[in-house]
PDB file of C-alpha atoms in Angstrom:
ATOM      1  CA  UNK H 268       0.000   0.000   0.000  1.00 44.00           C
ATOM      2  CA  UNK H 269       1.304   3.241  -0.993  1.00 48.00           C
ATOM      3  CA  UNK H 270       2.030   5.770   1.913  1.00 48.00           C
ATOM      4  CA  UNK H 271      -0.620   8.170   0.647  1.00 48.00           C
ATOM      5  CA  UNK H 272      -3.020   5.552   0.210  1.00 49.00           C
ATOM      6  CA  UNK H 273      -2.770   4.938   4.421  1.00 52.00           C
ATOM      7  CA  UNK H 274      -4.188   8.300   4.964  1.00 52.00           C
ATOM      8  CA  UNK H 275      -7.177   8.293   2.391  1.00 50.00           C
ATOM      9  CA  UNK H 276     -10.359   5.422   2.671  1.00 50.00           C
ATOM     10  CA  UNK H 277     -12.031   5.467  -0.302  1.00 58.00           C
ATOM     11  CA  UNK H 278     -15.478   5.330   1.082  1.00 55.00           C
ATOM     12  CA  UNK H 279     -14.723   7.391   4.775  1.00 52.00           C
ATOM     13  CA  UNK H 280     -12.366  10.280   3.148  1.00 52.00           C
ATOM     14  CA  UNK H 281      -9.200  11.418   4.836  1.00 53.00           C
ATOM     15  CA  UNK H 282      -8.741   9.418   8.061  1.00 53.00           C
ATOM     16  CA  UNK H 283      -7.140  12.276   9.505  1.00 57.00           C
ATOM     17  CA  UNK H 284      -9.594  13.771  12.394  1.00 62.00           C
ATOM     18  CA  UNK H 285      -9.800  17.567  12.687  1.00 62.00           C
ATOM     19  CA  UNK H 286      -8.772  17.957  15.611  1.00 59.00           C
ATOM     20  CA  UNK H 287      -5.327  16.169  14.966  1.00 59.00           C
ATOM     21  CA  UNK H 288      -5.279  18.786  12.412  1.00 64.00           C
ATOM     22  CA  UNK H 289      -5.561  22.048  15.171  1.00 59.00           C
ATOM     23  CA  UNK H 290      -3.997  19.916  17.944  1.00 60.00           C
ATOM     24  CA  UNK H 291      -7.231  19.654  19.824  1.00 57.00           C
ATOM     25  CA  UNK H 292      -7.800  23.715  19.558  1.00 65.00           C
ATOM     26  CA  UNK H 293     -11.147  24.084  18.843  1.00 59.00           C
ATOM     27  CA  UNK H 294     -10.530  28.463  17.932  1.00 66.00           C
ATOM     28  CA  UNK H 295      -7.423  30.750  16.520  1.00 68.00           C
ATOM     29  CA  UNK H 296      -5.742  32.595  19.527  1.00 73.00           C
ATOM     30  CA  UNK H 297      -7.175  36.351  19.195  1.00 72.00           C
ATOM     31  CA  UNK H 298     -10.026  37.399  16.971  1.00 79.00           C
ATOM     32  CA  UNK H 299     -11.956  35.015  14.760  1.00 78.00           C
ATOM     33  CA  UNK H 300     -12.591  34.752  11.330  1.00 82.00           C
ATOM     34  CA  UNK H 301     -15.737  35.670  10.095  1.00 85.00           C
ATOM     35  CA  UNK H 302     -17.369  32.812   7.379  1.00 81.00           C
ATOM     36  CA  UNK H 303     -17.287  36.031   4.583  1.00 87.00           C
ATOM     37  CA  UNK H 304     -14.533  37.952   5.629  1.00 88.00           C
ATOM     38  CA  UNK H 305     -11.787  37.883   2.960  1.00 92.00           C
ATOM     39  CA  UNK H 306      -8.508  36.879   4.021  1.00 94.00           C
ATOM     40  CA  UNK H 307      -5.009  37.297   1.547  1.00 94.00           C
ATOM     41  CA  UNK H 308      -1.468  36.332   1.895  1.00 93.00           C
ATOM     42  CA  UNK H 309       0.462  39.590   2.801  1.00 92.00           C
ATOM     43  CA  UNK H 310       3.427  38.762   0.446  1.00 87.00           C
ATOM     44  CA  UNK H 311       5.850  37.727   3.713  1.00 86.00           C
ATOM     45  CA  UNK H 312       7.879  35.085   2.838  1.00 82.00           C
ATOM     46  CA  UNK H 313       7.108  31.886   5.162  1.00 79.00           C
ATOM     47  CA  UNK H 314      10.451  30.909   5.675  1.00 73.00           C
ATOM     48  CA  UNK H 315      11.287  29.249   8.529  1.00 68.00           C
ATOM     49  CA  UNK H 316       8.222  30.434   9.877  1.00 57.00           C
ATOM     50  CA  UNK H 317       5.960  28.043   8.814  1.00 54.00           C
ATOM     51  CA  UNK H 318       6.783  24.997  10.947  1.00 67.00           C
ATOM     52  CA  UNK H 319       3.116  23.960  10.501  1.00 71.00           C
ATOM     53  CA  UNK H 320       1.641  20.903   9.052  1.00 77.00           C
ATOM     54  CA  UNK H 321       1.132  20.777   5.150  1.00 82.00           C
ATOM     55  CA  UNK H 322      -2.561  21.975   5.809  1.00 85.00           C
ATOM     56  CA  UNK H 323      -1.093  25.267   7.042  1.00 87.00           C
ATOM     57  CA  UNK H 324       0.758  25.646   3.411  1.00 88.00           C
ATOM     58  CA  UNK H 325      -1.817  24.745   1.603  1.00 90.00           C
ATOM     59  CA  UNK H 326      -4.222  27.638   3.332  1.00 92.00           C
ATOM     60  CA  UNK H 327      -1.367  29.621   2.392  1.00 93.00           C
ATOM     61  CA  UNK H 328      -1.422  28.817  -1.075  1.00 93.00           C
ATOM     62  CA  UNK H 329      -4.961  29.432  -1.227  1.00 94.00           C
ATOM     63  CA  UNK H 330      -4.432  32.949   0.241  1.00 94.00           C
ATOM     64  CA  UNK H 331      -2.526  33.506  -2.836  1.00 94.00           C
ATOM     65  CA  UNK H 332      -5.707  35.830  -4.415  1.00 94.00           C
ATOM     66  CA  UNK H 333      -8.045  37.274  -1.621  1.00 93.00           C
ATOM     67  CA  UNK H 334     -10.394  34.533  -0.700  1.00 92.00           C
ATOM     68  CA  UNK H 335     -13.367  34.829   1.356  1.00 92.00           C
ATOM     69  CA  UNK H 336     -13.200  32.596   4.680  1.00 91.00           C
ATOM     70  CA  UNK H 337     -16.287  30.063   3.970  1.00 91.00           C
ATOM     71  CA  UNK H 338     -15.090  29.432   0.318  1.00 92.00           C
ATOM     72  CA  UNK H 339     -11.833  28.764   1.651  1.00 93.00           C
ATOM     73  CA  UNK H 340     -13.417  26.042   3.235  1.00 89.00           C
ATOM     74  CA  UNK H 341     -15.086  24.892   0.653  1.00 90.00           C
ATOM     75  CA  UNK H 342     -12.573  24.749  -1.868  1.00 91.00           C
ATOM     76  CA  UNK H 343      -9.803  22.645   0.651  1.00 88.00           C
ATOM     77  CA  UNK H 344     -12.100  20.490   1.605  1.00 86.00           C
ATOM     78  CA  UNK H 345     -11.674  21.540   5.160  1.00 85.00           C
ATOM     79  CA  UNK H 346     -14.107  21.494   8.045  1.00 85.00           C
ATOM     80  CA  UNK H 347     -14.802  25.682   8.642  1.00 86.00           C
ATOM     81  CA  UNK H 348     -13.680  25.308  12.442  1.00 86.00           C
ATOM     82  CA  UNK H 349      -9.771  23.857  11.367  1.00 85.00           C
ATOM     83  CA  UNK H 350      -9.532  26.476   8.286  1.00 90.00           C
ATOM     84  CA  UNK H 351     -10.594  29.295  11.167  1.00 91.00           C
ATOM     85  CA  UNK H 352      -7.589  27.589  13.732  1.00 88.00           C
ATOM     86  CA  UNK H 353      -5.424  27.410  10.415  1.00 89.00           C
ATOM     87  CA  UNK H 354      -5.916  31.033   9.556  1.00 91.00           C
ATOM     88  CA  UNK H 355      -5.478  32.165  13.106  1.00 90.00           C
ATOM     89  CA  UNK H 356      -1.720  30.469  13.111  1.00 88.00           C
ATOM     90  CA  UNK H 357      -0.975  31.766   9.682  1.00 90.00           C
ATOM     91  CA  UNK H 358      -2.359  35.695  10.936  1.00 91.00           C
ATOM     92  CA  UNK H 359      -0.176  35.119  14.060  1.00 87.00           C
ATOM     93  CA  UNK H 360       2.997  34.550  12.160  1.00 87.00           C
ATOM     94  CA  UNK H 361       2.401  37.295  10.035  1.00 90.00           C
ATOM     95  CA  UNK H 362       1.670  35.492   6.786  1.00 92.00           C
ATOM     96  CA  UNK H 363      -2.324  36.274   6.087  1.00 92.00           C
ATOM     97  CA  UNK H 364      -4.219  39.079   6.962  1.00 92.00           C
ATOM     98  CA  UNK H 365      -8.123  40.163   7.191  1.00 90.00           C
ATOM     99  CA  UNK H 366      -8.436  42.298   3.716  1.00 88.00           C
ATOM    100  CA  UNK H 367     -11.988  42.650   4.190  1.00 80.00           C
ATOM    101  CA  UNK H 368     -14.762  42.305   6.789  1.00 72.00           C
ATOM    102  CA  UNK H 369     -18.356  42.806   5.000  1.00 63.00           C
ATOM    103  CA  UNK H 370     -20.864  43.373   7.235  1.00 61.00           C
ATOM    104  CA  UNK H 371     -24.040  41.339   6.895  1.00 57.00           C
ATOM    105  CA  UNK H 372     -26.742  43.430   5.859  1.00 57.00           C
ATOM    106  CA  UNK H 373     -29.485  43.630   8.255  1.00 62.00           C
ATOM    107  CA  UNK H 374     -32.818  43.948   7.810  1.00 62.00           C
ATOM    108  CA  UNK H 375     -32.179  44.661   3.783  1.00 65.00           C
ATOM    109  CA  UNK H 376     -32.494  41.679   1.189  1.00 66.00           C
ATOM    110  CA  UNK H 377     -30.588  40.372  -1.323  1.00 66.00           C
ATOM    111  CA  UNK H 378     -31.499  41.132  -4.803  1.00 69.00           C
ATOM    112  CA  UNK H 379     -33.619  38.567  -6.423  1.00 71.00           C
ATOM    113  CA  UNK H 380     -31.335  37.189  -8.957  1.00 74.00           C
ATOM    114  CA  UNK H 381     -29.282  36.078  -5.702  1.00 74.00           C
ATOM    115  CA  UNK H 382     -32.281  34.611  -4.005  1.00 75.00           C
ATOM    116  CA  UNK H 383     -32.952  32.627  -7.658  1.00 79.00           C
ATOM    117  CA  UNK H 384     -29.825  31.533  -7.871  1.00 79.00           C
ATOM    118  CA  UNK H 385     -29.707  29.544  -4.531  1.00 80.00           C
ATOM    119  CA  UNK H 386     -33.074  28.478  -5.474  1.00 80.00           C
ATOM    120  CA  UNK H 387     -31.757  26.885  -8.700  1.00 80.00           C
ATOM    121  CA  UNK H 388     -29.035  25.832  -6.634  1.00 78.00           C
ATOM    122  CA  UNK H 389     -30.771  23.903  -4.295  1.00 81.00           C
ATOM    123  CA  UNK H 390     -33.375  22.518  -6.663  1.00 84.00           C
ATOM    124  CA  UNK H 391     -30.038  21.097  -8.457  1.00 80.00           C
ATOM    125  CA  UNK H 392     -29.183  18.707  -5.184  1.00 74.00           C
TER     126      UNK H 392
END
């Protein structure tokens, strides 16, 4: 069995748990990360700096283009809690930073192309 074939059941997905991923930390030291703020490398060269786990790099990676949190997520594959922890270790060392924090709008609604389009969406599953 090939070594990357230990780590991967075809029917279960990755058999590595989450919080093996965080090392049990269930938040990022500091502030949070809200689901559609929109995080970004800031250009600092990781160095020896980023004495993380390959998950941490490949966040990084992803940071590349300004990303909002939640499609972060998405797009690795990666339960929202560990991308949040993830984040919080890469903003600590310097290496991401918050670019942009919408703020939900309240009491307004979306247009209705939006709303039609998670309609569709949803009908689709």
């Amino acid at each position: 069995m090939a070594s990357s074939e230990r780590w991967l059941d075809r029917k279960a997905g990755p058999l590595v748990r989450p919080y093996a991923m965080t090392r049990g930390r269930t938040r990022p030291e500091g502030e949070g990360f809200e689901l559609i703020a929109v995080v970004a490398a800031t250009g600092v060269p990781p160095g020896d700096r980023l004495r993380y786990s390959p998950d941490h790099a490949r966040v990084l990676r992803a940071c590349a283009r300004p990303v909002p949190v939640v499609e972060l997520s998405a797009d690795l594959g990666l339960p929202i809690g560990v991308v949040r922890v993830l984040l919080g270790d890469l903003r600590d060392e310097g290496l991401i930073a918050v670019v942009a924090e919408v703020e939900p709008a309240r009491g307004r609604r979306p247009p209705n192309g939006v709303l039609r389009e998670v309609l569709n969406g949803l009908r689709a599953l």
